[in-house]
Amino acid sequence: MESQSIMWSPGLAIAAVVVIGLTHLIYRWRNPKCNGVLPPGSMGFPLIGETIQLIAPGYTLDLPPFIKKRVHKYGPIFRTSLLGRSIVVTADPEINSFIYSQEGKTVELWYLDSISKVFKQDGEARTTAGGVIHKYLRSITLNHFGSESLKAKLLADIQRYVDKVLVQWSNQPSVEVQRGTLAMLYDFNADIMFGYDMEKSNENISESLITLADGFMAFPLNIPGTKYNKCLKAQKKLVNMFKALVKERRQAAATAAARGDFLDQALRDIENEQFLTEEFVVNLLFGILFASGSVSGSLTLMFKLLAENPSVVQELTAEHEAFLKQRKDPESPITWEEYKSMTFTLQVIYETLRLSNALPFLLRRTVKDVNIKGYTIPAGWTLMVANSALHLNPGTHKDPLDFNPWRWKDQDQYSISKNLQPFGGGTRQCAGADYSRVFMAIFLHTLVTKYSWKKVKGGDISRSPILKFGDGIHVSFSAKA
C-alpha cells in the first residue's frame, strides 16, 4: 500500500497543477483586466467565446437573437468574446454616436480576425485605414460613385443596365433574386471601376464574388468543402485576377488612351500618394467591389415586402406613371430632378433599408481606454456597434417590425439621418450611400413601370446575424403590354 501511494503521488501532483492552472486561466478569461468597470456580460468558453451563440439564427426581421437576449439580460451595452477576441457590443444609439465621433481619436476601423483573412494580401491584412488613407478612399469613391457622377452619367447608365437585366430575367422561368441582384451589382460596378464586360471576359467576376459573399460570415473552418474554404479560394482567385489587371493596365498606360475610370485614377495617383502601391490598388479594387454588393439583401427583401403589401406597389406605380405622363418622351432617361421627386419611392427605400439592416453591425477597435456611461472599455478591445438596434427600437419607430413606408412621410432630412443609419455614421459613413439609394430607385422605377412579377417560391428569412433567405426568393417576371 505504501509503495502504491508513493507511485501515484507524482500523477496526483501533476493533475492538481493542471487543474489549478486551468482554473486560473478560466478565471482570468471570465474576468479580464480593466482599469475601471467593464460592461456586464459573459466571455463564454475559452478561445471560442460565444461564437456559436452569435451565429444561431433567428427567424424574424427583429434583432439577431444573440444581441436581443443579451440586451434584455444586461442592458444596451455588454461584453462578450468571439473567436478569442474580447468585444463590447453596444445597442445604445447615444453610445453608438459617441463611438462614431471618436473615429481617429480613441477608436479605429476593425474587423474580426476571420474576416481580416479574407482581405489579407501578401501576408498583411489591410483592414484599417485612417487619416490620409481614409480621406483618399472617400475621395476616389465619391469621384466615381458620388452625386456629381450620378447626375452627369451614372443615372442614365444604371437605367440602361437595369433595363437590360430585367429583359433577361423576363425571358427566364424564374430568378433567384439575391443571386440575380448580386450578379447585377457586381457586373455593373466592375464595369464602372475597370471596364469589365461580362460577355467578353474569360473570367466570371460576379460568380467568384458571390462565392466570397456566401462564405464571408460562415464559421471560419478552413477545410476543403466548407463555405469558408471556398470563400478563401475565391478571394485568392480574385486577387490574382486584379493583380494581372493592374499590371496590364499600368504597362499599357504609356501607349493607350486613358479610360478615365476608377482604376485609371488609382494608378495615376500612385505618382502622388506615398501609400499607394500596385498591391494597395489591387486591395482597393477587391474591397470596394465586394462592398458594392451590400444592398443586394435589401433589394431581395424588397420583393418579399412588396409581395406582402400590394397597396405599396399600387402607390409606387402611380407615382412613377405620373411623372412619365408629364414627359414629352416617356422613353428618355430619368433625370436627377425626377429622381429627387420620387417621394414615396424614397420612403419605400428608407423602410426597406431600415428592416433589412444589410450591415447589422459595424466594428471598431479601441486604441486607448474608452470611458462611457460609467464603464471602461480597455485599449485593444473590439467594439461591435449594433446600428440595427436603432432601426428596430420601438421607442424610435412605432411597431418596428411592420413594413410601413408612410412612417417617413413629412420627416425632414435631419430626422431621417438621425433615425436611419444603414450605411453607418460619422466620418466612416459609406461613401456609396447616395449611389446605393439611386440604384434601388432606378430598379424600382423600371420594375413597376415595365414589368409584372410574382413570387413563385421561397420567402423564408433568418438572421445569423446577416439576413439570409433560406432557399432564396424566386420570382417570375413578365413585360407589361
CSV table of C-alpha atoms in Angstrom, one decimal:
chain,number,residue,atom,x,y,z
A,1,MET,CA,0.0,0.0,0.0
A,2,GLU,CA,2.8,2.4,0.8
A,3,SER,CA,4.6,1.7,-2.5
A,4,GLN,CA,1.3,2.4,-4.4
A,5,SER,CA,0.9,5.7,-2.5
A,6,ILE,CA,4.4,6.8,-3.5
A,7,MET,CA,3.8,5.7,-7.1
A,8,TRP,CA,0.6,7.7,-7.5
A,9,SER,CA,1.8,10.9,-5.8
A,10,PRO,CA,3.5,12.4,-8.8
A,11,GLY,CA,0.5,11.8,-11.0
A,12,LEU,CA,-1.8,13.4,-8.5
A,13,ALA,CA,0.5,16.3,-8.2
A,14,ILE,CA,0.6,16.9,-11.9
A,15,ALA,CA,-3.2,16.6,-12.1
A,16,ALA,CA,-3.5,19.1,-9.3
A,17,VAL,CA,-1.2,21.6,-11.0
A,18,VAL,CA,-3.1,21.2,-14.3
A,19,VAL,CA,-6.5,21.8,-12.5
A,20,ILE,CA,-5.1,24.8,-10.7
A,21,GLY,CA,-3.7,26.2,-13.9
A,22,LEU,CA,-6.9,25.7,-15.9
A,23,THR,CA,-8.9,27.2,-13.1
A,24,HIS,CA,-6.7,30.2,-13.1
A,25,LEU,CA,-6.9,30.6,-16.9
A,26,ILE,CA,-10.7,30.2,-16.9
A,27,TYR,CA,-10.9,32.8,-14.1
A,28,ARG,CA,-8.7,35.3,-16.0
A,29,TRP,CA,-10.7,34.6,-19.1
A,30,ARG,CA,-14.0,35.3,-17.4
A,31,ASN,CA,-12.6,38.3,-15.5
A,32,PRO,CA,-10.5,40.4,-17.9
A,33,LYS,CA,-8.2,43.1,-16.6
A,34,CYS,CA,-9.6,46.6,-16.7
A,35,ASN,CA,-8.7,49.9,-15.2
A,36,GLY,CA,-12.3,50.6,-14.3
A,37,VAL,CA,-15.6,48.8,-14.5
A,38,LEU,CA,-16.3,46.6,-17.5
A,39,PRO,CA,-19.7,46.4,-19.0
A,40,PRO,CA,-21.7,43.4,-17.8
A,41,GLY,CA,-21.8,40.2,-19.8
A,42,SER,CA,-20.1,36.8,-20.2
A,43,MET,CA,-16.9,35.9,-22.0
A,44,GLY,CA,-18.3,32.4,-22.8
A,45,PHE,CA,-15.9,29.5,-23.3
A,46,PRO,CA,-12.1,30.0,-23.6
A,47,LEU,CA,-11.0,30.6,-27.2
A,48,ILE,CA,-14.4,30.2,-29.0
A,49,GLY,CA,-16.2,32.6,-26.6
A,50,GLU,CA,-19.8,33.0,-27.6
A,51,THR,CA,-19.3,32.5,-31.3
A,52,ILE,CA,-21.8,29.6,-31.6
A,53,GLN,CA,-24.5,31.7,-30.0
A,54,LEU,CA,-23.7,34.6,-32.3
A,55,ILE,CA,-24.4,32.6,-35.5
A,56,ALA,CA,-27.5,30.9,-34.1
A,57,PRO,CA,-30.3,32.1,-36.4
A,58,GLY,CA,-33.5,34.0,-35.6
A,59,TYR,CA,-36.4,33.8,-38.0
A,60,THR,CA,-37.9,37.3,-38.0
A,61,LEU,CA,-36.6,40.7,-39.1
A,62,ASP,CA,-36.0,41.6,-35.4
A,63,LEU,CA,-32.6,41.9,-33.8
A,64,PRO,CA,-30.4,38.8,-34.1
A,65,PRO,CA,-31.2,36.5,-31.1
A,66,PHE,CA,-27.6,36.9,-29.8
A,67,ILE,CA,-28.0,40.6,-29.4
A,68,LYS,CA,-31.6,40.7,-28.3
A,69,LYS,CA,-31.2,38.1,-25.5
A,70,ARG,CA,-28.2,39.9,-24.1
A,71,VAL,CA,-29.7,43.4,-24.3
A,72,HIS,CA,-32.7,42.0,-22.3
A,73,LYS,CA,-30.4,40.4,-19.7
A,74,TYR,CA,-27.6,43.0,-19.4
A,75,GLY,CA,-28.8,46.2,-21.0
A,76,PRO,CA,-27.9,48.0,-24.2
A,77,ILE,CA,-24.1,47.6,-23.6
A,78,PHE,CA,-22.5,44.3,-22.7
A,79,ARG,CA,-19.2,42.4,-23.1
A,80,THR,CA,-18.6,39.1,-24.8
A,81,SER,CA,-15.9,37.2,-26.7
A,82,LEU,CA,-16.0,35.9,-30.3
A,83,LEU,CA,-13.3,33.7,-31.7
A,84,GLY,CA,-10.9,34.5,-28.9
A,85,ARG,CA,-11.3,38.3,-29.1
A,86,SER,CA,-12.7,40.5,-26.3
A,87,ILE,CA,-15.7,42.5,-27.5
A,88,VAL,CA,-18.1,45.1,-26.2
A,89,VAL,CA,-21.4,45.2,-28.0
A,90,THR,CA,-23.5,48.4,-27.9
A,91,ALA,CA,-27.1,48.7,-28.9
A,92,ASP,CA,-27.4,52.2,-27.4
A,93,PRO,CA,-27.8,54.9,-30.1
A,94,GLU,CA,-26.2,57.5,-27.8
A,95,ILE,CA,-23.1,55.4,-27.2
A,96,ASN,CA,-23.0,54.5,-30.9
A,97,SER,CA,-23.0,58.1,-31.9
A,98,PHE,CA,-20.2,58.8,-29.4
A,99,ILE,CA,-18.2,55.9,-30.9
A,100,TYR,CA,-18.6,57.3,-34.4
A,101,SER,CA,-17.4,60.7,-33.2
A,102,GLN,CA,-14.2,59.1,-31.8
A,103,GLU,CA,-13.0,57.8,-35.1
A,104,GLY,CA,-9.3,58.6,-35.4
A,105,LYS,CA,-9.2,59.6,-31.7
A,106,THR,CA,-9.8,56.7,-29.4
A,107,VAL,CA,-11.1,54.1,-31.9
A,108,GLU,CA,-10.2,52.8,-35.3
A,109,LEU,CA,-11.8,50.7,-38.0
A,110,TRP,CA,-11.5,47.0,-37.3
A,111,TYR,CA,-12.6,43.5,-38.5
A,112,LEU,CA,-12.8,40.2,-36.8
A,113,ASP,CA,-9.7,38.1,-37.5
A,114,SER,CA,-11.7,35.6,-39.6
A,115,ILE,CA,-12.9,38.5,-41.8
A,116,SER,CA,-9.5,40.1,-42.0
A,117,LYS,CA,-8.1,36.9,-43.5
A,118,VAL,CA,-10.4,37.4,-46.5
A,119,PHE,CA,-8.8,40.8,-47.1
A,120,LYS,CA,-5.3,39.6,-46.4
A,121,GLN,CA,-2.8,40.1,-49.1
A,122,ASP,CA,0.9,39.3,-49.3
A,123,GLY,CA,0.8,38.4,-45.6
A,124,GLU,CA,-0.7,41.7,-44.5
A,125,ALA,CA,-4.3,42.4,-43.5
A,126,ARG,CA,-5.2,45.8,-44.8
A,127,THR,CA,-8.5,46.3,-43.0
A,128,THR,CA,-7.8,49.6,-41.2
A,129,ALA,CA,-7.4,52.9,-42.8
A,130,GLY,CA,-7.0,56.2,-41.0
A,131,GLY,CA,-6.1,59.8,-41.7
A,132,VAL,CA,-4.7,60.4,-45.2
A,133,ILE,CA,-5.7,56.9,-46.5
A,134,HIS,CA,-9.3,57.1,-45.4
A,135,LYS,CA,-9.5,60.6,-46.9
A,136,TYR,CA,-8.2,59.2,-50.2
A,137,LEU,CA,-10.6,56.3,-50.2
A,138,ARG,CA,-13.6,58.6,-49.7
A,139,SER,CA,-12.4,61.0,-52.4
A,140,ILE,CA,-11.8,58.4,-55.1
A,141,THR,CA,-15.1,56.6,-54.3
A,142,LEU,CA,-17.1,59.8,-54.4
A,143,ASN,CA,-15.4,60.8,-57.6
A,144,HIS,CA,-16.7,57.8,-59.4
A,145,PHE,CA,-19.9,56.9,-57.4
A,146,GLY,CA,-20.9,60.2,-55.8
A,147,SER,CA,-23.7,62.6,-56.7
A,148,GLU,CA,-21.8,64.6,-59.4
A,149,SER,CA,-21.1,61.3,-61.3
A,150,LEU,CA,-24.7,60.2,-60.8
A,151,LYS,CA,-26.0,63.4,-62.3
A,152,ALA,CA,-23.5,63.5,-65.2
A,153,LYS,CA,-23.6,59.9,-66.3
A,154,LEU,CA,-24.4,57.1,-63.9
A,155,LEU,CA,-28.1,57.8,-63.7
A,156,ALA,CA,-28.6,57.0,-67.3
A,157,ASP,CA,-26.1,54.2,-67.3
A,158,ILE,CA,-27.8,52.5,-64.3
A,159,GLN,CA,-31.2,52.7,-66.1
A,160,ARG,CA,-29.9,51.2,-69.3
A,161,TYR,CA,-28.2,48.4,-67.4
A,162,VAL,CA,-31.2,47.6,-65.1
A,163,ASP,CA,-33.4,47.6,-68.3
A,164,LYS,CA,-31.1,45.0,-69.9
A,165,VAL,CA,-31.0,42.8,-66.8
A,166,LEU,CA,-34.8,42.8,-66.3
A,167,VAL,CA,-35.3,41.9,-70.0
A,168,GLN,CA,-33.0,38.9,-69.4
A,169,TRP,CA,-34.9,38.0,-66.2
A,170,SER,CA,-38.3,38.2,-68.1
A,171,ASN,CA,-37.0,35.6,-70.5
A,172,GLN,CA,-36.3,33.0,-67.8
A,173,PRO,CA,-38.9,30.9,-66.0
A,174,SER,CA,-37.9,32.4,-62.6
A,175,VAL,CA,-34.9,34.2,-61.0
A,176,GLU,CA,-33.4,33.6,-57.5
A,177,VAL,CA,-33.4,37.3,-56.6
A,178,GLN,CA,-30.5,37.6,-54.3
A,179,ARG,CA,-28.1,35.8,-56.6
A,180,GLY,CA,-29.5,37.8,-59.6
A,181,THR,CA,-29.2,41.2,-57.8
A,182,LEU,CA,-25.6,40.3,-56.6
A,183,ALA,CA,-24.6,39.5,-60.2
A,184,MET,CA,-26.2,42.7,-61.5
A,185,LEU,CA,-24.5,44.9,-58.9
A,186,TYR,CA,-21.1,43.2,-59.2
A,187,ASP,CA,-21.0,43.2,-63.0
A,188,PHE,CA,-22.2,46.8,-63.4
A,189,ASN,CA,-19.8,48.2,-60.7
A,190,ALA,CA,-16.9,46.2,-62.1
A,191,ASP,CA,-17.6,48.0,-65.5
A,192,ILE,CA,-17.5,51.4,-63.7
A,193,MET,CA,-14.3,50.6,-61.9
A,194,PHE,CA,-12.2,49.0,-64.6
A,195,GLY,CA,-14.3,48.4,-67.8
A,196,TYR,CA,-15.3,44.8,-67.1
A,197,ASP,CA,-17.6,43.3,-69.7
A,198,MET,CA,-19.0,40.0,-68.5
A,199,GLU,CA,-20.0,39.0,-72.1
A,200,LYS,CA,-16.4,39.4,-73.4
A,201,SER,CA,-14.4,38.4,-70.4
A,202,ASN,CA,-12.9,34.9,-69.8
A,203,GLU,CA,-13.4,35.4,-66.0
A,204,ASN,CA,-16.8,35.5,-64.3
A,205,ILE,CA,-16.1,38.0,-61.6
A,206,SER,CA,-19.6,38.1,-60.2
A,207,GLU,CA,-19.6,34.3,-59.7
A,208,SER,CA,-16.4,34.5,-57.6
A,209,LEU,CA,-17.7,37.4,-55.6
A,210,ILE,CA,-21.0,35.6,-54.9
A,211,THR,CA,-19.0,32.6,-53.6
A,212,LEU,CA,-17.0,35.0,-51.5
A,213,ALA,CA,-20.2,36.6,-50.1
A,214,ASP,CA,-21.7,33.2,-49.4
A,215,GLY,CA,-18.9,32.3,-47.1
A,216,PHE,CA,-17.9,35.6,-45.7
A,217,MET,CA,-19.7,35.2,-42.4
A,218,ALA,CA,-19.5,31.4,-42.3
A,219,PHE,CA,-17.8,29.7,-39.3
A,220,PRO,CA,-14.1,30.1,-40.1
A,221,LEU,CA,-13.3,26.4,-40.6
A,222,ASN,CA,-10.8,26.3,-43.3
A,223,ILE,CA,-11.0,22.7,-44.6
A,224,PRO,CA,-12.0,21.6,-48.1
A,225,GLY,CA,-15.6,21.7,-48.9
A,226,THR,CA,-16.6,24.3,-46.3
A,227,LYS,CA,-18.1,27.6,-47.3
A,228,TYR,CA,-15.3,29.5,-45.6
A,229,ASN,CA,-12.7,27.4,-47.6
A,230,LYS,CA,-14.5,28.2,-50.8
A,231,CYS,CA,-14.6,31.9,-49.8
A,232,LEU,CA,-10.8,32.0,-49.3
A,233,LYS,CA,-10.3,30.2,-52.7
A,234,ALA,CA,-12.5,32.8,-54.4
A,235,GLN,CA,-10.6,35.6,-52.6
A,236,LYS,CA,-7.3,34.2,-53.9
A,237,LYS,CA,-8.6,33.9,-57.5
A,238,LEU,CA,-10.0,37.5,-57.4
A,239,VAL,CA,-6.8,38.9,-56.1
A,240,ASN,CA,-4.7,37.2,-58.7
A,241,MET,CA,-7.1,38.4,-61.4
A,242,PHE,CA,-6.8,42.0,-60.1
A,243,LYS,CA,-3.0,41.8,-59.9
A,244,ALA,CA,-2.9,40.8,-63.6
A,245,LEU,CA,-5.3,43.6,-64.5
A,246,VAL,CA,-3.4,46.2,-62.7
A,247,LYS,CA,-0.1,45.1,-64.2
A,248,GLU,CA,-1.6,45.0,-67.7
A,249,ARG,CA,-3.2,48.4,-67.3
A,250,ARG,CA,0.0,50.0,-65.9
A,251,GLN,CA,2.1,48.6,-68.7
A,252,ALA,CA,-0.3,49.9,-71.3
A,253,ALA,CA,-0.6,53.4,-69.7
A,254,ALA,CA,2.2,54.8,-71.8
A,255,THR,CA,0.6,54.0,-75.1
A,256,ALA,CA,-3.1,53.5,-74.5
A,257,ALA,CA,-5.6,56.4,-74.2
A,258,ALA,CA,-6.7,56.9,-70.6
A,259,ARG,CA,-10.2,55.5,-69.9
A,260,GLY,CA,-10.8,57.8,-67.0
A,261,ASP,CA,-12.3,55.1,-64.8
A,262,PHE,CA,-11.6,54.2,-61.2
A,263,LEU,CA,-8.6,52.1,-61.9
A,264,ASP,CA,-7.0,54.7,-64.2
A,265,GLN,CA,-7.3,57.3,-61.4
A,266,ALA,CA,-5.8,55.0,-58.8
A,267,LEU,CA,-2.8,54.1,-61.0
A,268,ARG,CA,-2.3,57.7,-61.9
A,269,ASP,CA,-2.4,58.7,-58.2
A,270,ILE,CA,0.5,56.3,-57.4
A,271,GLU,CA,2.8,59.0,-58.5
A,272,ASN,CA,1.4,61.5,-56.0
A,273,GLU,CA,0.4,59.4,-52.9
A,274,GLN,CA,3.2,57.7,-51.0
A,275,PHE,CA,1.0,55.0,-49.5
A,276,LEU,CA,-0.3,53.9,-52.9
A,277,THR,CA,1.3,50.9,-54.5
A,278,GLU,CA,0.2,48.3,-57.0
A,279,GLU,CA,-0.6,46.0,-54.2
A,280,PHE,CA,-2.7,48.6,-52.5
A,281,VAL,CA,-4.6,49.3,-55.7
A,282,VAL,CA,-5.4,45.6,-56.0
A,283,ASN,CA,-6.7,45.5,-52.5
A,284,LEU,CA,-8.7,48.7,-53.2
A,285,LEU,CA,-10.4,47.1,-56.2
A,286,PHE,CA,-11.2,44.0,-54.3
A,287,GLY,CA,-12.5,45.7,-51.2
A,288,ILE,CA,-14.7,48.3,-52.8
A,289,LEU,CA,-16.1,45.9,-55.5
A,290,PHE,CA,-17.0,43.4,-52.8
A,291,ALA,CA,-18.7,46.0,-50.6
A,292,SER,CA,-20.7,47.3,-53.6
A,293,GLY,CA,-23.0,44.3,-53.4
A,294,SER,CA,-24.2,45.1,-49.9
A,295,VAL,CA,-27.7,46.4,-51.0
A,296,SER,CA,-28.4,43.0,-52.7
A,297,GLY,CA,-30.0,41.8,-49.4
A,298,SER,CA,-32.2,44.9,-49.3
A,299,LEU,CA,-33.3,44.5,-52.9
A,300,THR,CA,-34.1,40.9,-52.2
A,301,LEU,CA,-36.1,41.7,-49.0
A,302,MET,CA,-37.9,44.4,-51.0
A,303,PHE,CA,-39.5,41.7,-53.3
A,304,LYS,CA,-40.8,39.9,-50.2
A,305,LEU,CA,-42.2,43.1,-48.6
A,306,LEU,CA,-43.8,44.3,-51.9
A,307,ALA,CA,-45.4,40.9,-52.5
A,308,GLU,CA,-47.0,41.1,-49.0
A,309,ASN,CA,-48.1,44.7,-49.4
A,310,PRO,CA,-49.9,45.3,-52.7
A,311,SER,CA,-51.0,48.8,-51.5
A,312,VAL,CA,-47.4,49.9,-51.5
A,313,VAL,CA,-46.9,48.6,-55.1
A,314,GLN,CA,-50.1,50.4,-56.2
A,315,GLU,CA,-48.8,53.8,-54.8
A,316,LEU,CA,-45.3,53.2,-56.2
A,317,THR,CA,-46.7,52.5,-59.7
A,318,ALA,CA,-49.0,55.6,-59.5
A,319,GLU,CA,-46.0,57.8,-58.6
A,320,HIS,CA,-43.8,56.6,-61.5
A,321,GLU,CA,-46.6,56.6,-64.1
A,322,ALA,CA,-47.5,60.2,-63.0
A,323,PHE,CA,-44.1,61.7,-63.9
A,324,LEU,CA,-43.9,59.6,-67.1
A,325,LYS,CA,-47.1,61.2,-68.3
A,326,GLN,CA,-45.6,64.6,-67.8
A,327,ARG,CA,-42.7,63.9,-70.2
A,328,LYS,CA,-42.5,64.7,-73.9
A,329,ASP,CA,-40.6,61.4,-74.4
A,330,PRO,CA,-41.6,58.6,-72.0
A,331,GLU,CA,-38.5,56.6,-73.1
A,332,SER,CA,-36.0,59.2,-72.2
A,333,PRO,CA,-33.6,58.5,-69.2
A,334,ILE,CA,-34.6,59.6,-65.7
A,335,THR,CA,-33.2,63.0,-64.8
A,336,TRP,CA,-31.8,64.0,-61.4
A,337,GLU,CA,-34.8,66.2,-60.8
A,338,GLU,CA,-37.2,63.3,-61.4
A,339,TYR,CA,-35.2,61.1,-59.1
A,340,LYS,CA,-35.4,63.7,-56.3
A,341,SER,CA,-39.2,63.9,-56.9
A,342,MET,CA,-39.7,60.2,-56.1
A,343,THR,CA,-41.1,61.0,-52.7
A,344,PHE,CA,-42.9,57.7,-52.0
A,345,THR,CA,-40.2,55.6,-53.7
A,346,LEU,CA,-37.6,57.0,-51.3
A,347,GLN,CA,-39.9,56.2,-48.4
A,348,VAL,CA,-40.1,52.6,-49.6
A,349,ILE,CA,-36.3,52.6,-49.9
A,350,TYR,CA,-35.8,54.0,-46.4
A,351,GLU,CA,-38.2,51.5,-44.9
A,352,THR,CA,-36.6,48.6,-46.8
A,353,LEU,CA,-33.1,49.6,-45.6
A,354,ARG,CA,-34.4,50.0,-42.0
A,355,LEU,CA,-35.8,46.5,-41.9
A,356,SER,CA,-33.1,44.7,-43.9
A,357,ASN,CA,-30.1,46.1,-41.9
A,358,ALA,CA,-27.7,44.8,-44.6
A,359,LEU,CA,-24.9,45.9,-42.2
A,360,PRO,CA,-26.2,44.6,-38.8
A,361,PHE,CA,-23.2,45.9,-37.0
A,362,LEU,CA,-20.0,47.9,-37.6
A,363,LEU,CA,-16.7,47.1,-35.9
A,364,ARG,CA,-14.2,49.4,-34.3
A,365,ARG,CA,-11.1,48.8,-32.1
A,366,THR,CA,-10.2,50.9,-29.1
A,367,VAL,CA,-6.6,52.4,-29.4
A,368,LYS,CA,-6.8,53.6,-25.8
A,369,ASP,CA,-9.1,53.1,-22.8
A,370,VAL,CA,-12.6,54.5,-23.5
A,371,ASN,CA,-14.8,55.6,-20.6
A,372,ILE,CA,-18.5,56.0,-21.3
A,373,LYS,CA,-21.6,55.8,-19.0
A,374,GLY,CA,-19.6,54.6,-16.0
A,375,TYR,CA,-17.9,51.8,-17.9
A,376,THR,CA,-14.3,51.4,-19.2
A,377,ILE,CA,-13.6,49.6,-22.4
A,378,PRO,CA,-9.9,48.7,-22.4
A,379,ALA,CA,-7.5,49.5,-25.2
A,380,GLY,CA,-7.3,46.8,-27.8
A,381,TRP,CA,-10.8,45.6,-27.4
A,382,THR,CA,-13.2,45.4,-30.3
A,383,LEU,CA,-16.4,47.4,-30.3
A,384,MET,CA,-19.4,45.9,-32.1
A,385,VAL,CA,-21.8,48.8,-32.9
A,386,ALA,CA,-25.3,47.4,-33.5
A,387,ASN,CA,-26.8,50.1,-35.6
A,388,SER,CA,-29.7,47.8,-36.3
A,389,ALA,CA,-30.9,48.4,-32.7
A,390,LEU,CA,-31.7,52.0,-33.7
A,391,HIS,CA,-33.8,50.8,-36.6
A,392,LEU,CA,-35.8,48.3,-34.6
A,393,ASN,CA,-36.2,50.4,-31.4
A,394,PRO,CA,-40.0,50.7,-30.6
A,395,GLY,CA,-39.2,54.0,-28.8
A,396,THR,CA,-38.0,55.4,-32.1
A,397,HIS,CA,-40.1,53.6,-34.7
A,398,LYS,CA,-43.7,52.6,-33.8
A,399,ASP,CA,-44.4,48.9,-34.5
A,400,PRO,CA,-40.8,48.5,-35.7
A,401,LEU,CA,-41.3,45.1,-37.4
A,402,ASP,CA,-44.1,46.4,-39.6
A,403,PHE,CA,-43.3,47.4,-43.2
A,404,ASN,CA,-44.7,51.0,-43.2
A,405,PRO,CA,-43.1,53.3,-45.8
A,406,TRP,CA,-45.6,56.1,-44.7
A,407,ARG,CA,-43.8,56.4,-41.4
A,408,TRP,CA,-41.2,58.5,-43.3
A,409,LYS,CA,-43.8,60.9,-44.7
A,410,ASP,CA,-43.2,64.5,-43.9
A,411,GLN,CA,-40.0,63.8,-42.0
A,412,ASP,CA,-37.1,66.2,-42.7
A,413,GLN,CA,-33.7,65.1,-43.7
A,414,TYR,CA,-32.3,65.7,-40.2
A,415,SER,CA,-34.8,63.3,-38.6
A,416,ILE,CA,-34.2,60.7,-41.3
A,417,SER,CA,-30.4,60.8,-40.9
A,418,LYS,CA,-30.8,60.7,-37.1
A,419,ASN,CA,-33.1,57.7,-37.1
A,420,LEU,CA,-31.9,55.7,-40.1
A,421,GLN,CA,-28.2,54.8,-40.4
A,422,PRO,CA,-28.0,51.8,-42.8
A,423,PHE,CA,-24.6,53.0,-44.1
A,424,GLY,CA,-23.0,53.7,-40.8
A,425,GLY,CA,-22.4,57.1,-39.2
A,426,GLY,CA,-19.8,59.7,-38.5
A,427,THR,CA,-16.7,60.1,-40.8
A,428,ARG,CA,-17.0,56.4,-41.8
A,429,GLN,CA,-20.4,56.6,-43.3
A,430,CYS,CA,-20.3,54.7,-46.6
A,431,ALA,CA,-19.2,57.0,-49.5
A,432,GLY,CA,-21.6,54.9,-51.7
A,433,ALA,CA,-24.7,55.7,-49.8
A,434,ASP,CA,-26.2,58.0,-52.4
A,435,TYR,CA,-25.3,55.6,-55.2
A,436,SER,CA,-27.0,52.7,-53.4
A,437,ARG,CA,-30.2,54.7,-52.9
A,438,VAL,CA,-30.2,55.8,-56.6
A,439,PHE,CA,-29.6,52.3,-57.8
A,440,MET,CA,-32.6,51.0,-55.7
A,441,ALA,CA,-34.8,53.8,-57.0
A,442,ILE,CA,-34.0,53.2,-60.7
A,443,PHE,CA,-34.5,49.5,-60.2
A,444,LEU,CA,-37.9,50.2,-58.6
A,445,HIS,CA,-38.9,52.6,-61.4
A,446,THR,CA,-38.1,50.1,-64.2
A,447,LEU,CA,-39.8,47.2,-62.3
A,448,VAL,CA,-43.1,48.9,-61.6
A,449,THR,CA,-43.5,50.7,-65.0
A,450,LYS,CA,-42.4,47.9,-67.3
A,451,TYR,CA,-43.0,44.6,-65.6
A,452,SER,CA,-45.4,42.4,-63.7
A,453,TRP,CA,-43.9,39.9,-61.3
A,454,LYS,CA,-44.9,37.3,-58.8
A,455,LYS,CA,-43.1,35.3,-56.1
A,456,VAL,CA,-43.1,31.6,-57.1
A,457,LYS,CA,-41.0,30.0,-54.4
A,458,GLY,CA,-39.3,30.8,-51.1
A,459,GLY,CA,-39.5,33.8,-48.8
A,460,ASP,CA,-38.3,32.3,-45.5
A,461,ILE,CA,-35.8,34.6,-43.7
A,462,SER,CA,-33.3,34.3,-40.9
A,463,ARG,CA,-30.7,36.4,-39.2
A,464,SER,CA,-27.4,34.9,-38.0
A,465,PRO,CA,-26.7,37.9,-37.8
A,466,ILE,CA,-26.6,38.5,-41.6
A,467,LEU,CA,-30.0,38.5,-43.2
A,468,LYS,CA,-30.5,35.2,-45.2
A,469,PHE,CA,-33.3,33.9,-47.4
A,470,GLY,CA,-33.3,30.1,-46.9
A,471,ASP,CA,-33.6,28.6,-50.4
A,472,GLY,CA,-33.9,32.0,-51.8
A,473,ILE,CA,-36.8,34.1,-53.1
A,474,HIS,CA,-37.7,33.0,-56.6
A,475,VAL,CA,-39.6,35.4,-58.8
A,476,SER,CA,-41.0,35.3,-62.3
A,477,PHE,CA,-41.2,38.4,-64.4
A,478,SER,CA,-43.2,39.3,-67.5
A,479,ALA,CA,-43.1,42.5,-69.5
A,480,LYS,CA,-46.3,44.7,-69.3
A,481,ALA,CA,-48.2,45.0,-72.5
